[in-house]
Amino acid sequence: MSPTLASAPGSCCFTGVKHTGTPVGRVEDLGGIPTYISDPPAPTQKVILFLADVWSPLFINNKLIQDYFASCGYIVLGPDYFFGDSVMNHENDRDRQPWIDNARKPAIDAFPAWLDAVKGKYGRENTKYCAVGYCFGAPFVLDLCSDGSVVAGALAHPAFLDESHFEKLDRPLLLSCAEEDHTFPLASRRRAEDIMVARKCAYHFQVFSGVKHGFAVRCDPAIDTQRWAKEESARGIVSWFDRFTV
């Protein structure tokens, strides 16, 4: 088996601050998965696939991030591959690990039909797709970046990755990382970089001090360092995707 670089979600993935705001997207069924859809101000053939953390794309923090990406000129699609049963339904610590173990296979199994439905609706030839994955969503992005489904990918505080994901990488990848991250620690981050350097991949790291795993979604906006890191992560992801969707 390929050595693990980003481990399974842990206790830090189940906490954070709920943000405030008014989401502007809507939920529709795509390929059998409820999907948060946020539209840009003007028609476009640029799409971001938003692969959420264990809180799902329907958590308000994630909705607001998706709306921000849409405001920057992208159609944003967030599949709820938890089918309404996100970590918010599992407050007991003893219940969470079995929930994660049981949630992965249905999500993985449902994803190909969802992706096919997305490309059937939004285009297969002229549409430029990007993908961003937070924690649980990271391996979906690396798979999409290895099979040519997207023009670029991005990760924020990833989980469930091993060396083989980076050995198969075939698209530009941004990694938005916390200085302190139990799932993707410094040694793993450096090993991932070594693999990408050896393979001459196109990549970019953002590494933020003073924040931990989950900062890009569930930071405390009342703390300046955390708020800036979250916002700069999102800005960096948009800027990265803009490079490859012109």
PDB file of C-alpha atoms in Angstrom:
ATOM      1  CA  MET A   1       0.000   0.000   0.000  1.00  0.00           C
ATOM      2  CA  SER A   2       1.118   3.538  -0.717  1.00  0.00           C
ATOM      3  CA  PRO A   3       2.334   5.449   2.374  1.00  0.00           C
ATOM      4  CA  THR A   4      -0.236   7.767   3.936  1.00  0.00           C
ATOM      5  CA  LEU A   5       0.399  11.507   3.703  1.00  0.00           C
ATOM      6  CA  ALA A   6      -2.931  12.947   4.853  1.00  0.00           C
ATOM      7  CA  SER A   7      -4.758  10.868   7.433  1.00  0.00           C
ATOM      8  CA  ALA A   8      -8.438  10.514   8.277  1.00  0.00           C
ATOM      9  CA  PRO A   9     -10.347  13.430   9.834  1.00  0.00           C
ATOM     10  CA  GLY A  10      -9.977  13.745  13.601  1.00  0.00           C
ATOM     11  CA  SER A  11     -11.402  15.734  16.488  1.00  0.00           C
ATOM     12  CA  CYS A  12     -10.309  19.092  15.032  1.00  0.00           C
ATOM     13  CA  CYS A  13     -12.568  18.438  12.029  1.00  0.00           C
ATOM     14  CA  PHE A  14     -15.665  18.404  14.235  1.00  0.00           C
ATOM     15  CA  THR A  15     -15.287  21.841  15.802  1.00  0.00           C
ATOM     16  CA  GLY A  16     -15.224  25.439  14.616  1.00  0.00           C
ATOM     17  CA  VAL A  17     -17.182  28.652  14.422  1.00  0.00           C
ATOM     18  CA  LYS A  18     -20.436  28.957  12.524  1.00  0.00           C
ATOM     19  CA  HIS A  19     -20.370  32.027  10.319  1.00  0.00           C
ATOM     20  CA  THR A  20     -23.157  34.466   9.534  1.00  0.00           C
ATOM     21  CA  GLY A  21     -24.444  35.638   6.182  1.00  0.00           C
ATOM     22  CA  THR A  22     -27.174  35.059   3.645  1.00  0.00           C
ATOM     23  CA  PRO A  23     -26.464  32.331   1.088  1.00  0.00           C
ATOM     24  CA  VAL A  24     -27.689  33.075  -2.427  1.00  0.00           C
ATOM     25  CA  GLY A  25     -27.424  29.645  -4.029  1.00  0.00           C
ATOM     26  CA  ARG A  26     -30.004  26.913  -4.422  1.00  0.00           C
ATOM     27  CA  VAL A  27     -30.129  23.129  -4.063  1.00  0.00           C
ATOM     28  CA  GLU A  28     -30.966  20.883  -7.007  1.00  0.00           C
ATOM     29  CA  ASP A  29     -30.578  17.190  -7.714  1.00  0.00           C
ATOM     30  CA  LEU A  30     -27.719  16.398 -10.077  1.00  0.00           C
ATOM     31  CA  GLY A  31     -26.984  12.785 -10.880  1.00  0.00           C
ATOM     32  CA  GLY A  32     -28.797  11.601  -7.778  1.00  0.00           C
ATOM     33  CA  ILE A  33     -26.967  13.904  -5.339  1.00  0.00           C
ATOM     34  CA  PRO A  34     -28.444  17.069  -3.775  1.00  0.00           C
ATOM     35  CA  THR A  35     -26.161  19.826  -5.039  1.00  0.00           C
ATOM     36  CA  TYR A  36     -25.620  23.393  -3.898  1.00  0.00           C
ATOM     37  CA  ILE A  37     -25.478  25.587  -7.006  1.00  0.00           C
ATOM     38  CA  SER A  38     -24.238  29.155  -6.915  1.00  0.00           C
ATOM     39  CA  ASP A  39     -24.342  31.155 -10.138  1.00  0.00           C
ATOM     40  CA  PRO A  40     -21.967  33.943 -11.223  1.00  0.00           C
ATOM     41  CA  PRO A  41     -23.105  37.455 -12.118  1.00  0.00           C
ATOM     42  CA  ALA A  42     -22.786  36.727 -15.861  1.00  0.00           C
ATOM     43  CA  PRO A  43     -22.961  33.583 -18.026  1.00  0.00           C
ATOM     44  CA  THR A  44     -19.720  31.602 -18.112  1.00  0.00           C
ATOM     45  CA  GLN A  45     -18.204  28.295 -19.126  1.00  0.00           C
ATOM     46  CA  LYS A  46     -16.014  28.149 -16.036  1.00  0.00           C
ATOM     47  CA  VAL A  47     -17.105  25.727 -13.292  1.00  0.00           C
ATOM     48  CA  ILE A  48     -15.738  24.980  -9.828  1.00  0.00           C
ATOM     49  CA  LEU A  49     -16.541  21.585  -8.339  1.00  0.00           C
ATOM     50  CA  PHE A  50     -16.675  22.178  -4.577  1.00  0.00           C
ATOM     51  CA  LEU A  51     -15.848  18.980  -2.672  1.00  0.00           C
ATOM     52  CA  ALA A  52     -16.720  19.730   0.917  1.00  0.00           C
ATOM     53  CA  ASP A  53     -15.412  18.709   4.301  1.00  0.00           C
ATOM     54  CA  VAL A  54     -17.414  16.571   6.726  1.00  0.00           C
ATOM     55  CA  TRP A  55     -19.803  19.476   7.329  1.00  0.00           C
ATOM     56  CA  SER A  56     -21.151  19.178   3.755  1.00  0.00           C
ATOM     57  CA  PRO A  57     -21.611  21.895   1.126  1.00  0.00           C
ATOM     58  CA  LEU A  58     -24.950  22.756   2.757  1.00  0.00           C
ATOM     59  CA  PHE A  59     -23.303  24.033   5.960  1.00  0.00           C
ATOM     60  CA  ILE A  60     -23.612  27.828   5.960  1.00  0.00           C
ATOM     61  CA  ASN A  61     -19.842  28.412   6.067  1.00  0.00           C
ATOM     62  CA  ASN A  62     -19.422  26.313   2.943  1.00  0.00           C
ATOM     63  CA  LYS A  63     -22.379  27.939   1.221  1.00  0.00           C
ATOM     64  CA  LEU A  64     -20.814  31.350   1.768  1.00  0.00           C
ATOM     65  CA  ILE A  65     -17.464  30.197   0.364  1.00  0.00           C
ATOM     66  CA  GLN A  66     -19.210  28.792  -2.696  1.00  0.00           C
ATOM     67  CA  ASP A  67     -21.087  32.067  -3.146  1.00  0.00           C
ATOM     68  CA  TYR A  68     -17.776  33.934  -2.980  1.00  0.00           C
ATOM     69  CA  PHE A  69     -16.294  31.747  -5.707  1.00  0.00           C
ATOM     70  CA  ALA A  70     -19.407  32.342  -7.802  1.00  0.00           C
ATOM     71  CA  SER A  71     -19.115  36.107  -7.330  1.00  0.00           C
ATOM     72  CA  CYS A  72     -15.655  35.811  -8.892  1.00  0.00           C
ATOM     73  CA  GLY A  73     -17.114  34.507 -12.145  1.00  0.00           C
ATOM     74  CA  TYR A  74     -17.574  30.754 -11.723  1.00  0.00           C
ATOM     75  CA  ILE A  75     -20.537  28.408 -11.661  1.00  0.00           C
ATOM     76  CA  VAL A  76     -20.036  26.542  -8.380  1.00  0.00           C
ATOM     77  CA  LEU A  77     -21.398  23.063  -7.768  1.00  0.00           C
ATOM     78  CA  GLY A  78     -21.212  21.432  -4.331  1.00  0.00           C
ATOM     79  CA  PRO A  79     -22.462  17.822  -4.163  1.00  0.00           C
ATOM     80  CA  ASP A  80     -23.810  16.708  -0.792  1.00  0.00           C
ATOM     81  CA  TYR A  81     -22.299  13.249  -0.975  1.00  0.00           C
ATOM     82  CA  PHE A  82     -23.421  12.738   2.630  1.00  0.00           C
ATOM     83  CA  PHE A  83     -27.053  12.843   1.456  1.00  0.00           C
ATOM     84  CA  GLY A  84     -28.153  15.037   4.349  1.00  0.00           C
ATOM     85  CA  ASP A  85     -26.279  13.009   6.964  1.00  0.00           C
ATOM     86  CA  SER A  86     -23.245  15.224   7.637  1.00  0.00           C
ATOM     87  CA  VAL A  87     -21.192  15.426  10.810  1.00  0.00           C
ATOM     88  CA  MET A  88     -23.747  17.894  12.178  1.00  0.00           C
ATOM     89  CA  ASN A  89     -25.993  14.884  12.834  1.00  0.00           C
ATOM     90  CA  HIS A  90     -23.282  13.139  14.862  1.00  0.00           C
ATOM     91  CA  GLU A  91     -22.446  15.083  17.998  1.00  0.00           C
ATOM     92  CA  ASN A  92     -21.344  12.070  20.044  1.00  0.00           C
ATOM     93  CA  ASP A  93     -17.573  11.497  19.808  1.00  0.00           C
ATOM     94  CA  ARG A  94     -18.035   7.716  19.790  1.00  0.00           C
ATOM     95  CA  ASP A  95     -20.415   8.003  16.843  1.00  0.00           C
ATOM     96  CA  ARG A  96     -18.202  10.115  14.614  1.00  0.00           C
ATOM     97  CA  GLN A  97     -15.495   7.648  13.593  1.00  0.00           C
ATOM     98  CA  PRO A  98     -17.976   4.932  12.560  1.00  0.00           C
ATOM     99  CA  TRP A  99     -19.902   7.625  10.670  1.00  0.00           C
ATOM    100  CA  ILE A 100     -16.781   8.668   8.719  1.00  0.00           C
ATOM    101  CA  ASP A 101     -15.932   5.043   7.958  1.00  0.00           C
ATOM    102  CA  ASN A 102     -19.452   4.403   6.672  1.00  0.00           C
ATOM    103  CA  ALA A 103     -19.751   7.696   4.753  1.00  0.00           C
ATOM    104  CA  ARG A 104     -16.783   7.241   2.429  1.00  0.00           C
ATOM    105  CA  LYS A 105     -17.969   4.372   0.241  1.00  0.00           C
ATOM    106  CA  PRO A 106     -21.424   5.795  -0.599  1.00  0.00           C
ATOM    107  CA  ALA A 107     -19.781   9.122  -1.466  1.00  0.00           C
ATOM    108  CA  ILE A 108     -17.181   7.492  -3.692  1.00  0.00           C
ATOM    109  CA  ASP A 109     -19.767   5.258  -5.351  1.00  0.00           C
ATOM    110  CA  ALA A 110     -22.164   8.135  -6.085  1.00  0.00           C
ATOM    111  CA  PHE A 111     -19.585  10.569  -7.426  1.00  0.00           C
ATOM    112  CA  PRO A 112     -19.068   9.244 -10.990  1.00  0.00           C
ATOM    113  CA  ALA A 113     -22.777   9.514 -11.879  1.00  0.00           C
ATOM    114  CA  TRP A 114     -22.843  13.016 -10.395  1.00  0.00           C
ATOM    115  CA  LEU A 115     -19.828  14.088 -12.438  1.00  0.00           C
ATOM    116  CA  ASP A 116     -21.349  12.653 -15.599  1.00  0.00           C
ATOM    117  CA  ALA A 117     -24.588  14.547 -14.932  1.00  0.00           C
ATOM    118  CA  VAL A 118     -22.632  17.757 -14.341  1.00  0.00           C
ATOM    119  CA  LYS A 119     -20.787  17.443 -17.635  1.00  0.00           C
ATOM    120  CA  GLY A 120     -24.014  16.549 -19.399  1.00  0.00           C
ATOM    121  CA  LYS A 121     -25.622  19.753 -18.126  1.00  0.00           C
ATOM    122  CA  TYR A 122     -22.726  22.210 -18.224  1.00  0.00           C
ATOM    123  CA  GLY A 123     -20.726  20.868 -21.164  1.00  0.00           C
ATOM    124  CA  ARG A 124     -17.981  18.374 -21.931  1.00  0.00           C
ATOM    125  CA  GLU A 125     -15.825  20.079 -24.563  1.00  0.00           C
ATOM    126  CA  ASN A 126     -15.695  23.845 -24.115  1.00  0.00           C
ATOM    127  CA  THR A 127     -16.375  24.156 -20.375  1.00  0.00           C
ATOM    128  CA  LYS A 128     -13.350  24.540 -18.126  1.00  0.00           C
ATOM    129  CA  TYR A 129     -13.723  22.663 -14.858  1.00  0.00           C
ATOM    130  CA  CYS A 130     -11.696  23.226 -11.696  1.00  0.00           C
ATOM    131  CA  ALA A 131     -12.034  21.372  -8.403  1.00  0.00           C
ATOM    132  CA  VAL A 132     -11.372  22.366  -4.809  1.00  0.00           C
ATOM    133  CA  GLY A 133     -11.474  19.933  -1.909  1.00  0.00           C
ATOM    134  CA  TYR A 134     -11.531  20.595   1.805  1.00  0.00           C
ATOM    135  CA  CYS A 135     -10.480  17.779   4.177  1.00  0.00           C
ATOM    136  CA  PHE A 136     -12.790  14.858   3.210  1.00  0.00           C
ATOM    137  CA  GLY A 137     -13.072  16.226  -0.338  1.00  0.00           C
ATOM    138  CA  ALA A 138      -9.333  16.163  -1.082  1.00  0.00           C
ATOM    139  CA  PRO A 139      -9.028  12.684  -2.668  1.00  0.00           C
ATOM    140  CA  PHE A 140     -11.842  13.485  -5.092  1.00  0.00           C
ATOM    141  CA  VAL A 141      -9.792  16.440  -6.333  1.00  0.00           C
ATOM    142  CA  LEU A 142      -6.603  14.419  -6.734  1.00  0.00           C
ATOM    143  CA  ASP A 143      -8.491  11.765  -8.687  1.00  0.00           C
ATOM    144  CA  LEU A 144      -9.959  14.449 -10.973  1.00  0.00           C
ATOM    145  CA  CYS A 145      -6.472  15.901 -11.405  1.00  0.00           C
ATOM    146  CA  SER A 146      -5.098  12.527 -12.464  1.00  0.00           C
ATOM    147  CA  ASP A 147      -7.677  11.588 -15.101  1.00  0.00           C
ATOM    148  CA  GLY A 148      -7.971  14.854 -17.022  1.00  0.00           C
ATOM    149  CA  SER A 149     -11.439  15.770 -15.758  1.00  0.00           C
ATOM    150  CA  VAL A 150     -10.361  19.266 -14.645  1.00  0.00           C
ATOM    151  CA  VAL A 151      -7.891  21.912 -15.773  1.00  0.00           C
ATOM    152  CA  ALA A 152      -6.662  22.638 -12.232  1.00  0.00           C
ATOM    153  CA  GLY A 153      -7.213  21.604  -8.631  1.00  0.00           C
ATOM    154  CA  ALA A 154      -6.852  23.000  -5.126  1.00  0.00           C
ATOM    155  CA  LEU A 155      -6.810  21.495  -1.642  1.00  0.00           C
ATOM    156  CA  ALA A 156      -7.278  23.020   1.790  1.00  0.00           C
ATOM    157  CA  HIS A 157      -6.157  21.081   4.882  1.00  0.00           C
ATOM    158  CA  PRO A 158      -6.586  17.717   3.096  1.00  0.00           C
ATOM    159  CA  ALA A 159      -7.415  14.270   4.467  1.00  0.00           C
ATOM    160  CA  PHE A 160      -7.345  10.731   3.044  1.00  0.00           C
ATOM    161  CA  LEU A 161      -4.324  11.142   0.751  1.00  0.00           C
ATOM    162  CA  ASP A 162      -1.364   8.881   0.131  1.00  0.00           C
ATOM    163  CA  GLU A 163       1.766   9.133  -1.973  1.00  0.00           C
ATOM    164  CA  SER A 164       0.098   7.536  -4.985  1.00  0.00           C
ATOM    165  CA  HIS A 165      -2.276  10.492  -5.292  1.00  0.00           C
ATOM    166  CA  PHE A 166       0.687  12.787  -5.924  1.00  0.00           C
ATOM    167  CA  GLU A 167       2.493  10.236  -8.096  1.00  0.00           C
ATOM    168  CA  LYS A 168      -0.495  10.283 -10.490  1.00  0.00           C
ATOM    169  CA  LEU A 169      -1.022  14.068 -10.432  1.00  0.00           C
ATOM    170  CA  ASP A 170      -1.409  15.412 -13.970  1.00  0.00           C
ATOM    171  CA  ARG A 171      -2.890  18.875 -13.457  1.00  0.00           C
ATOM    172  CA  PRO A 172      -1.781  22.074 -11.671  1.00  0.00           C
ATOM    173  CA  LEU A 173      -2.433  21.878  -7.926  1.00  0.00           C
ATOM    174  CA  LEU A 174      -2.609  24.502  -5.179  1.00  0.00           C
ATOM    175  CA  LEU A 175      -2.317  23.363  -1.561  1.00  0.00           C
ATOM    176  CA  SER A 176      -3.666  25.724   1.101  1.00  0.00           C
ATOM    177  CA  CYS A 177      -2.182  24.511   4.356  1.00  0.00           C
ATOM    178  CA  ALA A 178      -2.136  25.241   8.064  1.00  0.00           C
ATOM    179  CA  GLU A 179       1.156  25.463   9.911  1.00  0.00           C
ATOM    180  CA  GLU A 180      -0.323  23.036  12.445  1.00  0.00           C
ATOM    181  CA  ASP A 181      -2.368  20.228  10.927  1.00  0.00           C
ATOM    182  CA  HIS A 182      -2.888  16.812  12.487  1.00  0.00           C
ATOM    183  CA  THR A 183      -4.049  15.252   9.196  1.00  0.00           C
ATOM    184  CA  PHE A 184      -1.379  16.781   6.936  1.00  0.00           C
ATOM    185  CA  PRO A 185       1.666  17.522   9.110  1.00  0.00           C
ATOM    186  CA  LEU A 186       4.891  19.170   8.033  1.00  0.00           C
ATOM    187  CA  ALA A 187       6.689  15.926   7.147  1.00  0.00           C
ATOM    188  CA  SER A 188       3.811  14.868   4.888  1.00  0.00           C
ATOM    189  CA  ARG A 189       3.634  18.288   3.277  1.00  0.00           C
ATOM    190  CA  ARG A 190       7.324  18.147   2.464  1.00  0.00           C
ATOM    191  CA  ARG A 191       7.072  14.603   1.147  1.00  0.00           C
ATOM    192  CA  ALA A 192       4.198  15.640  -1.148  1.00  0.00           C
ATOM    193  CA  GLU A 193       6.341  18.515  -2.395  1.00  0.00           C
ATOM    194  CA  ASP A 194       9.293  16.184  -3.014  1.00  0.00           C
ATOM    195  CA  ILE A 195       7.105  13.972  -5.182  1.00  0.00           C
ATOM    196  CA  MET A 196       5.753  16.913  -7.157  1.00  0.00           C
ATOM    197  CA  VAL A 197       9.248  18.358  -7.635  1.00  0.00           C
ATOM    198  CA  ALA A 198      10.582  15.019  -8.866  1.00  0.00           C
ATOM    199  CA  ARG A 199       7.686  14.727 -11.315  1.00  0.00           C
ATOM    200  CA  LYS A 200       7.992  18.386 -12.400  1.00  0.00           C
ATOM    201  CA  CYS A 201       4.350  19.059 -11.540  1.00  0.00           C
ATOM    202  CA  ALA A 202       2.830  22.533 -11.598  1.00  0.00           C
ATOM    203  CA  TYR A 203       2.042  23.341  -7.957  1.00  0.00           C
ATOM    204  CA  HIS A 204       1.838  26.119  -5.389  1.00  0.00           C
ATOM    205  CA  PHE A 205       1.735  26.059  -1.591  1.00  0.00           C
ATOM    206  CA  GLN A 206       0.048  28.506   0.728  1.00  0.00           C
ATOM    207  CA  VAL A 207       1.147  27.846   4.327  1.00  0.00           C
ATOM    208  CA  PHE A 208      -0.488  29.958   7.030  1.00  0.00           C
ATOM    209  CA  SER A 209       0.989  30.450  10.498  1.00  0.00           C
ATOM    210  CA  GLY A 210      -1.203  30.783  13.546  1.00  0.00           C
ATOM    211  CA  VAL A 211      -4.007  28.547  12.262  1.00  0.00           C
ATOM    212  CA  LYS A 212      -4.902  24.870  12.433  1.00  0.00           C
ATOM    213  CA  HIS A 213      -6.692  22.257  10.347  1.00  0.00           C
ATOM    214  CA  GLY A 214     -10.101  23.556   9.292  1.00  0.00           C
ATOM    215  CA  PHE A 215      -9.121  27.234   9.134  1.00  0.00           C
ATOM    216  CA  ALA A 216     -10.286  27.717   5.538  1.00  0.00           C
ATOM    217  CA  VAL A 217     -13.883  26.848   6.496  1.00  0.00           C
ATOM    218  CA  ARG A 218     -14.467  27.139  10.238  1.00  0.00           C
ATOM    219  CA  CYS A 219     -12.088  29.814  11.525  1.00  0.00           C
ATOM    220  CA  ASP A 220     -13.063  32.341  14.172  1.00  0.00           C
ATOM    221  CA  PRO A 221     -13.610  35.532  12.143  1.00  0.00           C
ATOM    222  CA  ALA A 222     -13.250  37.607  15.312  1.00  0.00           C
ATOM    223  CA  ILE A 223      -9.550  36.657  15.403  1.00  0.00           C
ATOM    224  CA  ASP A 224      -7.709  38.671  12.768  1.00  0.00           C
ATOM    225  CA  THR A 225      -5.054  36.052  11.953  1.00  0.00           C
ATOM    226  CA  GLN A 226      -7.669  33.366  11.401  1.00  0.00           C
ATOM    227  CA  ARG A 227      -9.988  35.575   9.381  1.00  0.00           C
ATOM    228  CA  TRP A 228      -7.184  36.776   7.112  1.00  0.00           C
ATOM    229  CA  ALA A 229      -5.924  33.234   6.524  1.00  0.00           C
ATOM    230  CA  LYS A 230      -9.397  32.010   5.582  1.00  0.00           C
ATOM    231  CA  GLU A 231     -10.018  34.913   3.221  1.00  0.00           C
ATOM    232  CA  GLU A 232      -6.546  34.741   1.670  1.00  0.00           C
ATOM    233  CA  SER A 233      -6.974  30.997   1.126  1.00  0.00           C
ATOM    234  CA  ALA A 234     -10.163  31.634  -0.843  1.00  0.00           C
ATOM    235  CA  ARG A 235      -8.593  34.510  -2.785  1.00  0.00           C
ATOM    236  CA  GLY A 236      -5.589  32.353  -3.612  1.00  0.00           C
ATOM    237  CA  ILE A 237      -7.764  29.512  -4.872  1.00  0.00           C
ATOM    238  CA  VAL A 238      -9.664  31.853  -7.196  1.00  0.00           C
ATOM    239  CA  SER A 239      -6.429  33.393  -8.464  1.00  0.00           C
ATOM    240  CA  TRP A 240      -5.009  29.922  -9.107  1.00  0.00           C
ATOM    241  CA  PHE A 241      -8.051  28.827 -11.069  1.00  0.00           C
ATOM    242  CA  ASP A 242      -8.087  32.098 -13.018  1.00  0.00           C
ATOM    243  CA  ARG A 243      -4.644  31.214 -14.398  1.00  0.00           C
ATOM    244  CA  PHE A 244      -5.943  28.062 -16.055  1.00  0.00           C
ATOM    245  CA  THR A 245      -9.393  29.121 -17.218  1.00  0.00           C
ATOM    246  CA  VAL A 246      -8.564  32.063 -19.499  1.00  0.00           C
TER     247      VAL A 246
END
